[in-house]
Amino acid sequence: MRGRTFGGTAGAGALCAAALTVLVTGCGIRTTSVPVDAGAAPSRVPCSVTDASPSPTAAQGVPVRVFLVCGSQLEAVDRRSPLPEEKADGDPVRTATGLLAQLLAEPSDSERQAGFTTAVRGPLVVGGGHRGDPAGTLRLSRQPEDLTPTALSQIVCTFAESSAGAGGHTVLLGGPGSYPPKRYRCTTELRERPESAPPTAAVTAPAATPTG
């Protein structure tokens, strides 16, 4: 009689243990204390050029700064332009011409590896203003509004942050036609979202000087 009772108790214990195992497994409780490795966090492009050994030709150029696209934003990149140093300052058109050539050029290998691209495409040239335009006006061979927003943002920030700009992070820019130029501003918001339209302000041309 006692043996039968012991066997019944042992059987009931086994059933309880099995039920507990099923319950624990069904509730999703891990039976191990080993931590779970979820892997590395998602990586982003570095947006930083680490090439410290420029070519001899590039090393002889004039230091310039252009804005390229990286990680859906505009980031400044230091380059060297072949523009003669004695003509680098004082002439906004020459400066803008050299900067535009840099924007039209394909990024170097080190820039591409860092994630840089450019949205500026040719044919595109820059020249001085028309008669009656405010001093310092630059005019593109295409209407600025006809460029892609990102390309225009690159040009605006590159020109505005150089000696070709009109001061206050702005540039006076127009197209080939008779439309008056606009004052384009390079802002933090524009650098963060270059696909948006650059902010502008109307430009008032200086009054004509009366002749005798």
Short mmCIF file of the C-alpha atoms (twelve columns), coordinates in Angstrom:
data_MODEL
# 
_entry.id   MODEL 
# 
loop_
_atom_site.group_PDB 
_atom_site.id 
_atom_site.type_symbol 
_atom_site.label_atom_id 
_atom_site.label_alt_id 
_atom_site.label_comp_id 
_atom_site.label_asym_id 
_atom_site.label_seq_id 
_atom_site.Cartn_x 
_atom_site.Cartn_y 
_atom_site.Cartn_z 
_atom_site.pdbx_PDB_model_num 
ATOM 1   C CA . MET A 1   0.000  0.000   0.000   1 
ATOM 2   C CA . ARG A 2   2.828  2.358   0.876   1 
ATOM 3   C CA . GLY A 3   4.722  1.427   -2.319  1 
ATOM 4   C CA . ARG A 4   1.695  2.305   -4.415  1 
ATOM 5   C CA . THR A 5   1.380  5.665   -2.689  1 
ATOM 6   C CA . PHE A 6   5.073  6.403   -3.325  1 
ATOM 7   C CA . GLY A 7   4.750  5.536   -6.988  1 
ATOM 8   C CA . GLY A 8   1.713  7.788   -7.326  1 
ATOM 9   C CA . THR A 9   3.556  10.640  -5.699  1 
ATOM 10  C CA . ALA A 10  6.588  10.200  -7.958  1 
ATOM 11  C CA . GLY A 11  4.357  10.128  -11.025 1 
ATOM 12  C CA . ALA A 12  2.568  13.274  -9.966  1 
ATOM 13  C CA . GLY A 13  5.935  15.004  -9.408  1 
ATOM 14  C CA . ALA A 14  7.096  14.072  -12.886 1 
ATOM 15  C CA . LEU A 15  3.896  15.419  -14.410 1 
ATOM 16  C CA . CYS A 16  4.259  18.701  -12.500 1 
ATOM 17  C CA . ALA A 17  7.868  19.090  -13.639 1 
ATOM 18  C CA . ALA A 18  6.862  18.482  -17.258 1 
ATOM 19  C CA . ALA A 19  3.995  20.954  -16.986 1 
ATOM 20  C CA . LEU A 20  6.311  23.561  -15.487 1 
ATOM 21  C CA . THR A 21  8.769  23.127  -18.349 1 
ATOM 22  C CA . VAL A 22  6.012  23.610  -20.924 1 
ATOM 23  C CA . LEU A 23  4.714  26.647  -19.055 1 
ATOM 24  C CA . VAL A 24  8.138  28.284  -18.904 1 
ATOM 25  C CA . THR A 25  8.803  27.568  -22.570 1 
ATOM 26  C CA . GLY A 26  5.377  28.790  -23.619 1 
ATOM 27  C CA . CYS A 27  5.808  32.057  -21.741 1 
ATOM 28  C CA . GLY A 28  8.971  32.822  -23.723 1 
ATOM 29  C CA . ILE A 29  11.272 32.812  -20.662 1 
ATOM 30  C CA . ARG A 30  14.835 31.970  -21.647 1 
ATOM 31  C CA . THR A 31  16.357 29.116  -19.666 1 
ATOM 32  C CA . THR A 32  19.870 30.534  -20.058 1 
ATOM 33  C CA . SER A 33  21.496 33.618  -18.584 1 
ATOM 34  C CA . VAL A 34  23.893 34.146  -21.531 1 
ATOM 35  C CA . PRO A 35  23.438 37.740  -22.867 1 
ATOM 36  C CA . VAL A 36  22.152 38.166  -26.419 1 
ATOM 37  C CA . ASP A 37  24.446 39.919  -28.920 1 
ATOM 38  C CA . ALA A 38  22.216 42.084  -31.133 1 
ATOM 39  C CA . GLY A 39  25.127 43.022  -33.373 1 
ATOM 40  C CA . ALA A 40  26.748 46.339  -34.107 1 
ATOM 41  C CA . ALA A 41  24.710 49.506  -34.450 1 
ATOM 42  C CA . PRO A 42  23.946 50.639  -38.015 1 
ATOM 43  C CA . SER A 43  26.898 52.546  -39.465 1 
ATOM 44  C CA . ARG A 44  26.767 55.820  -41.419 1 
ATOM 45  C CA . VAL A 45  29.115 57.316  -43.945 1 
ATOM 46  C CA . PRO A 46  32.034 59.141  -42.308 1 
ATOM 47  C CA . CYS A 47  31.745 62.384  -44.355 1 
ATOM 48  C CA . SER A 48  35.389 63.063  -43.572 1 
ATOM 49  C CA . VAL A 49  38.267 62.866  -46.038 1 
ATOM 50  C CA . THR A 50  41.328 61.283  -44.463 1 
ATOM 51  C CA . ASP A 51  43.677 61.465  -47.452 1 
ATOM 52  C CA . ALA A 52  46.622 63.438  -46.086 1 
ATOM 53  C CA . SER A 53  48.842 63.092  -49.167 1 
ATOM 54  C CA . PRO A 54  47.464 65.226  -52.021 1 
ATOM 55  C CA . SER A 55  49.099 65.083  -55.425 1 
ATOM 56  C CA . PRO A 56  51.931 67.561  -56.164 1 
ATOM 57  C CA . THR A 57  49.691 69.392  -58.660 1 
ATOM 58  C CA . ALA A 58  46.855 69.789  -56.160 1 
ATOM 59  C CA . ALA A 59  49.285 70.872  -53.433 1 
ATOM 60  C CA . GLN A 60  50.368 73.821  -55.606 1 
ATOM 61  C CA . GLY A 61  46.832 75.190  -56.007 1 
ATOM 62  C CA . VAL A 62  44.910 77.764  -54.049 1 
ATOM 63  C CA . PRO A 63  42.992 76.478  -50.986 1 
ATOM 64  C CA . VAL A 64  39.232 76.613  -51.585 1 
ATOM 65  C CA . ARG A 65  36.188 75.225  -49.805 1 
ATOM 66  C CA . VAL A 66  33.208 73.716  -51.619 1 
ATOM 67  C CA . PHE A 67  30.012 72.109  -50.379 1 
ATOM 68  C CA . LEU A 68  29.334 68.545  -51.474 1 
ATOM 69  C CA . VAL A 69  26.508 66.158  -50.643 1 
ATOM 70  C CA . CYS A 70  27.132 63.543  -47.962 1 
ATOM 71  C CA . GLY A 71  24.574 61.681  -45.896 1 
ATOM 72  C CA . SER A 72  21.718 63.738  -47.447 1 
ATOM 73  C CA . GLN A 73  23.316 66.958  -46.170 1 
ATOM 74  C CA . LEU A 74  25.804 69.530  -47.399 1 
ATOM 75  C CA . GLU A 75  29.284 69.197  -45.946 1 
ATOM 76  C CA . ALA A 76  32.259 71.482  -46.562 1 
ATOM 77  C CA . VAL A 77  35.272 69.939  -48.290 1 
ATOM 78  C CA . ASP A 78  38.679 71.596  -48.527 1 
ATOM 79  C CA . ARG A 79  40.304 71.436  -51.943 1 
ATOM 80  C CA . ARG A 80  42.940 73.249  -53.960 1 
ATOM 81  C CA . SER A 81  42.059 75.103  -57.130 1 
ATOM 82  C CA . PRO A 82  44.563 75.649  -59.974 1 
ATOM 83  C CA . LEU A 83  43.477 79.328  -60.093 1 
ATOM 84  C CA . PRO A 84  46.601 81.535  -59.926 1 
ATOM 85  C CA . GLU A 85  47.000 82.842  -56.394 1 
ATOM 86  C CA . GLU A 86  47.405 86.454  -57.441 1 
ATOM 87  C CA . LYS A 87  43.980 86.280  -59.099 1 
ATOM 88  C CA . ALA A 88  42.230 84.244  -56.424 1 
ATOM 89  C CA . ASP A 89  40.943 87.238  -54.458 1 
ATOM 90  C CA . GLY A 90  39.367 90.501  -55.518 1 
ATOM 91  C CA . ASP A 91  37.544 89.168  -58.595 1 
ATOM 92  C CA . PRO A 92  34.233 87.475  -57.697 1 
ATOM 93  C CA . VAL A 93  33.748 86.124  -61.225 1 
ATOM 94  C CA . ARG A 94  37.152 84.425  -61.301 1 
ATOM 95  C CA . THR A 95  36.611 83.031  -57.829 1 
ATOM 96  C CA . ALA A 96  33.124 81.765  -58.721 1 
ATOM 97  C CA . THR A 97  34.456 80.216  -61.942 1 
ATOM 98  C CA . GLY A 98  37.076 78.253  -60.041 1 
ATOM 99  C CA . LEU A 99  34.579 77.140  -57.412 1 
ATOM 100 C CA . LEU A 100 32.022 76.056  -60.011 1 
ATOM 101 C CA . ALA A 101 34.684 73.976  -61.749 1 
ATOM 102 C CA . GLN A 102 35.301 72.206  -58.445 1 
ATOM 103 C CA . LEU A 103 31.575 71.499  -58.015 1 
ATOM 104 C CA . LEU A 104 31.319 70.116  -61.549 1 
ATOM 105 C CA . ALA A 105 34.304 67.805  -61.060 1 
ATOM 106 C CA . GLU A 106 33.736 64.247  -59.920 1 
ATOM 107 C CA . PRO A 107 34.718 63.629  -56.286 1 
ATOM 108 C CA . SER A 108 38.152 62.098  -55.755 1 
ATOM 109 C CA . ASP A 109 38.582 58.478  -54.700 1 
ATOM 110 C CA . SER A 110 39.046 59.473  -51.060 1 
ATOM 111 C CA . GLU A 111 35.965 61.717  -51.203 1 
ATOM 112 C CA . ARG A 112 33.845 58.944  -52.713 1 
ATOM 113 C CA . GLN A 113 35.005 56.512  -50.051 1 
ATOM 114 C CA . ALA A 114 33.968 59.070  -47.426 1 
ATOM 115 C CA . GLY A 115 30.482 59.255  -48.988 1 
ATOM 116 C CA . PHE A 116 30.702 62.537  -50.925 1 
ATOM 117 C CA . THR A 117 28.828 63.183  -54.189 1 
ATOM 118 C CA . THR A 118 27.884 66.249  -56.218 1 
ATOM 119 C CA . ALA A 119 24.554 67.098  -57.835 1 
ATOM 120 C CA . VAL A 120 25.979 69.916  -59.988 1 
ATOM 121 C CA . ARG A 121 26.002 68.947  -63.666 1 
ATOM 122 C CA . GLY A 122 27.200 70.694  -66.802 1 
ATOM 123 C CA . PRO A 123 27.116 72.389  -69.115 1 
ATOM 124 C CA . LEU A 124 27.136 75.298  -66.692 1 
ATOM 125 C CA . VAL A 125 29.252 78.447  -66.518 1 
ATOM 126 C CA . VAL A 126 29.165 81.590  -64.401 1 
ATOM 127 C CA . GLY A 127 29.787 85.202  -65.394 1 
ATOM 128 C CA . GLY A 128 29.317 88.726  -64.170 1 
ATOM 129 C CA . GLY A 129 26.101 90.681  -63.824 1 
ATOM 130 C CA . HIS A 130 24.172 92.534  -66.507 1 
ATOM 131 C CA . ARG A 131 24.108 96.275  -66.842 1 
ATOM 132 C CA . GLY A 132 22.009 97.673  -64.012 1 
ATOM 133 C CA . ASP A 133 22.621 94.692  -61.710 1 
ATOM 134 C CA . PRO A 134 23.921 95.409  -58.195 1 
ATOM 135 C CA . ALA A 135 27.660 95.177  -57.747 1 
ATOM 136 C CA . GLY A 136 28.854 91.638  -57.080 1 
ATOM 137 C CA . THR A 137 26.046 89.952  -59.027 1 
ATOM 138 C CA . LEU A 138 26.874 86.595  -60.593 1 
ATOM 139 C CA . ARG A 139 24.864 85.108  -63.441 1 
ATOM 140 C CA . LEU A 140 24.738 81.442  -64.403 1 
ATOM 141 C CA . SER A 141 24.318 80.189  -67.955 1 
ATOM 142 C CA . ARG A 142 21.099 78.513  -66.778 1 
ATOM 143 C CA . GLN A 143 18.307 79.977  -64.712 1 
ATOM 144 C CA . PRO A 144 18.942 79.045  -61.044 1 
ATOM 145 C CA . GLU A 145 15.369 77.771  -60.643 1 
ATOM 146 C CA . ASP A 146 15.973 75.324  -63.520 1 
ATOM 147 C CA . LEU A 147 18.699 73.526  -61.565 1 
ATOM 148 C CA . THR A 148 17.853 70.742  -59.159 1 
ATOM 149 C CA . PRO A 149 17.333 72.096  -55.623 1 
ATOM 150 C CA . THR A 150 20.352 70.176  -54.311 1 
ATOM 151 C CA . ALA A 151 22.630 71.472  -57.084 1 
ATOM 152 C CA . LEU A 152 21.466 75.039  -56.473 1 
ATOM 153 C CA . SER A 153 21.995 74.619  -52.730 1 
ATOM 154 C CA . GLN A 154 25.559 73.468  -53.369 1 
ATOM 155 C CA . ILE A 155 26.262 76.483  -55.575 1 
ATOM 156 C CA . VAL A 156 24.626 78.951  -53.205 1 
ATOM 157 C CA . CYS A 157 26.525 77.768  -50.130 1 
ATOM 158 C CA . THR A 158 29.833 77.439  -51.977 1 
ATOM 159 C CA . PHE A 159 29.599 80.951  -53.455 1 
ATOM 160 C CA . ALA A 160 28.079 82.563  -50.340 1 
ATOM 161 C CA . GLU A 161 30.841 81.246  -48.062 1 
ATOM 162 C CA . SER A 162 33.617 82.547  -50.333 1 
ATOM 163 C CA . SER A 163 34.923 85.908  -51.519 1 
ATOM 164 C CA . ALA A 164 32.459 85.597  -54.422 1 
ATOM 165 C CA . GLY A 165 29.579 86.086  -51.994 1 
ATOM 166 C CA . ALA A 166 27.753 89.272  -51.096 1 
ATOM 167 C CA . GLY A 167 28.359 89.038  -47.350 1 
ATOM 168 C CA . GLY A 168 26.184 87.699  -44.567 1 
ATOM 169 C CA . HIS A 169 26.262 84.144  -45.990 1 
ATOM 170 C CA . THR A 170 24.511 85.351  -49.157 1 
ATOM 171 C CA . VAL A 171 25.215 85.526  -52.882 1 
ATOM 172 C CA . LEU A 172 23.596 87.653  -55.596 1 
ATOM 173 C CA . LEU A 173 22.688 85.180  -58.305 1 
ATOM 174 C CA . GLY A 174 20.771 85.333  -61.541 1 
ATOM 175 C CA . GLY A 175 20.396 83.531  -64.856 1 
ATOM 176 C CA . PRO A 176 21.152 84.402  -68.470 1 
ATOM 177 C CA . GLY A 177 17.881 86.205  -69.148 1 
ATOM 178 C CA . SER A 178 16.519 89.577  -68.146 1 
ATOM 179 C CA . TYR A 179 15.110 88.386  -64.834 1 
ATOM 180 C CA . PRO A 180 16.556 90.375  -61.933 1 
ATOM 181 C CA . PRO A 181 19.017 88.560  -59.650 1 
ATOM 182 C CA . LYS A 182 18.018 87.321  -56.222 1 
ATOM 183 C CA . ARG A 183 19.870 87.262  -52.942 1 
ATOM 184 C CA . TYR A 184 20.267 83.604  -51.997 1 
ATOM 185 C CA . ARG A 185 21.172 82.748  -48.427 1 
ATOM 186 C CA . CYS A 186 23.066 79.709  -47.141 1 
ATOM 187 C CA . THR A 187 21.509 78.723  -43.829 1 
ATOM 188 C CA . THR A 188 21.988 75.862  -41.396 1 
ATOM 189 C CA . GLU A 189 18.580 74.523  -42.409 1 
ATOM 190 C CA . LEU A 190 19.584 74.534  -46.074 1 
ATOM 191 C CA . ARG A 191 22.794 72.638  -45.362 1 
ATOM 192 C CA . GLU A 192 20.783 70.062  -43.424 1 
ATOM 193 C CA . ARG A 193 18.100 69.768  -46.124 1 
ATOM 194 C CA . PRO A 194 19.679 70.724  -49.472 1 
ATOM 195 C CA . GLU A 195 16.743 69.268  -51.379 1 
ATOM 196 C CA . SER A 196 14.656 72.232  -50.225 1 
ATOM 197 C CA . ALA A 197 14.623 75.541  -52.095 1 
ATOM 198 C CA . PRO A 198 17.272 78.027  -50.901 1 
ATOM 199 C CA . PRO A 199 15.784 81.070  -49.147 1 
ATOM 200 C CA . THR A 200 15.821 84.219  -51.268 1 
ATOM 201 C CA . ALA A 201 15.203 87.927  -50.967 1 
ATOM 202 C CA . ALA A 202 14.479 90.484  -53.643 1 
ATOM 203 C CA . VAL A 203 17.373 92.679  -54.737 1 
ATOM 204 C CA . THR A 204 16.954 96.363  -55.411 1 
ATOM 205 C CA . ALA A 205 19.201 97.655  -58.118 1 
ATOM 206 C CA . PRO A 206 21.040 100.903 -57.343 1 
ATOM 207 C CA . ALA A 207 19.464 104.008 -58.731 1 
ATOM 208 C CA . ALA A 208 20.990 105.309 -61.940 1 
ATOM 209 C CA . THR A 209 23.305 108.270 -61.561 1 
ATOM 210 C CA . PRO A 210 21.889 111.361 -63.326 1 
ATOM 211 C CA . THR A 211 23.994 112.586 -66.205 1 
ATOM 212 C CA . GLY A 212 24.702 116.211 -66.872 1 
# 
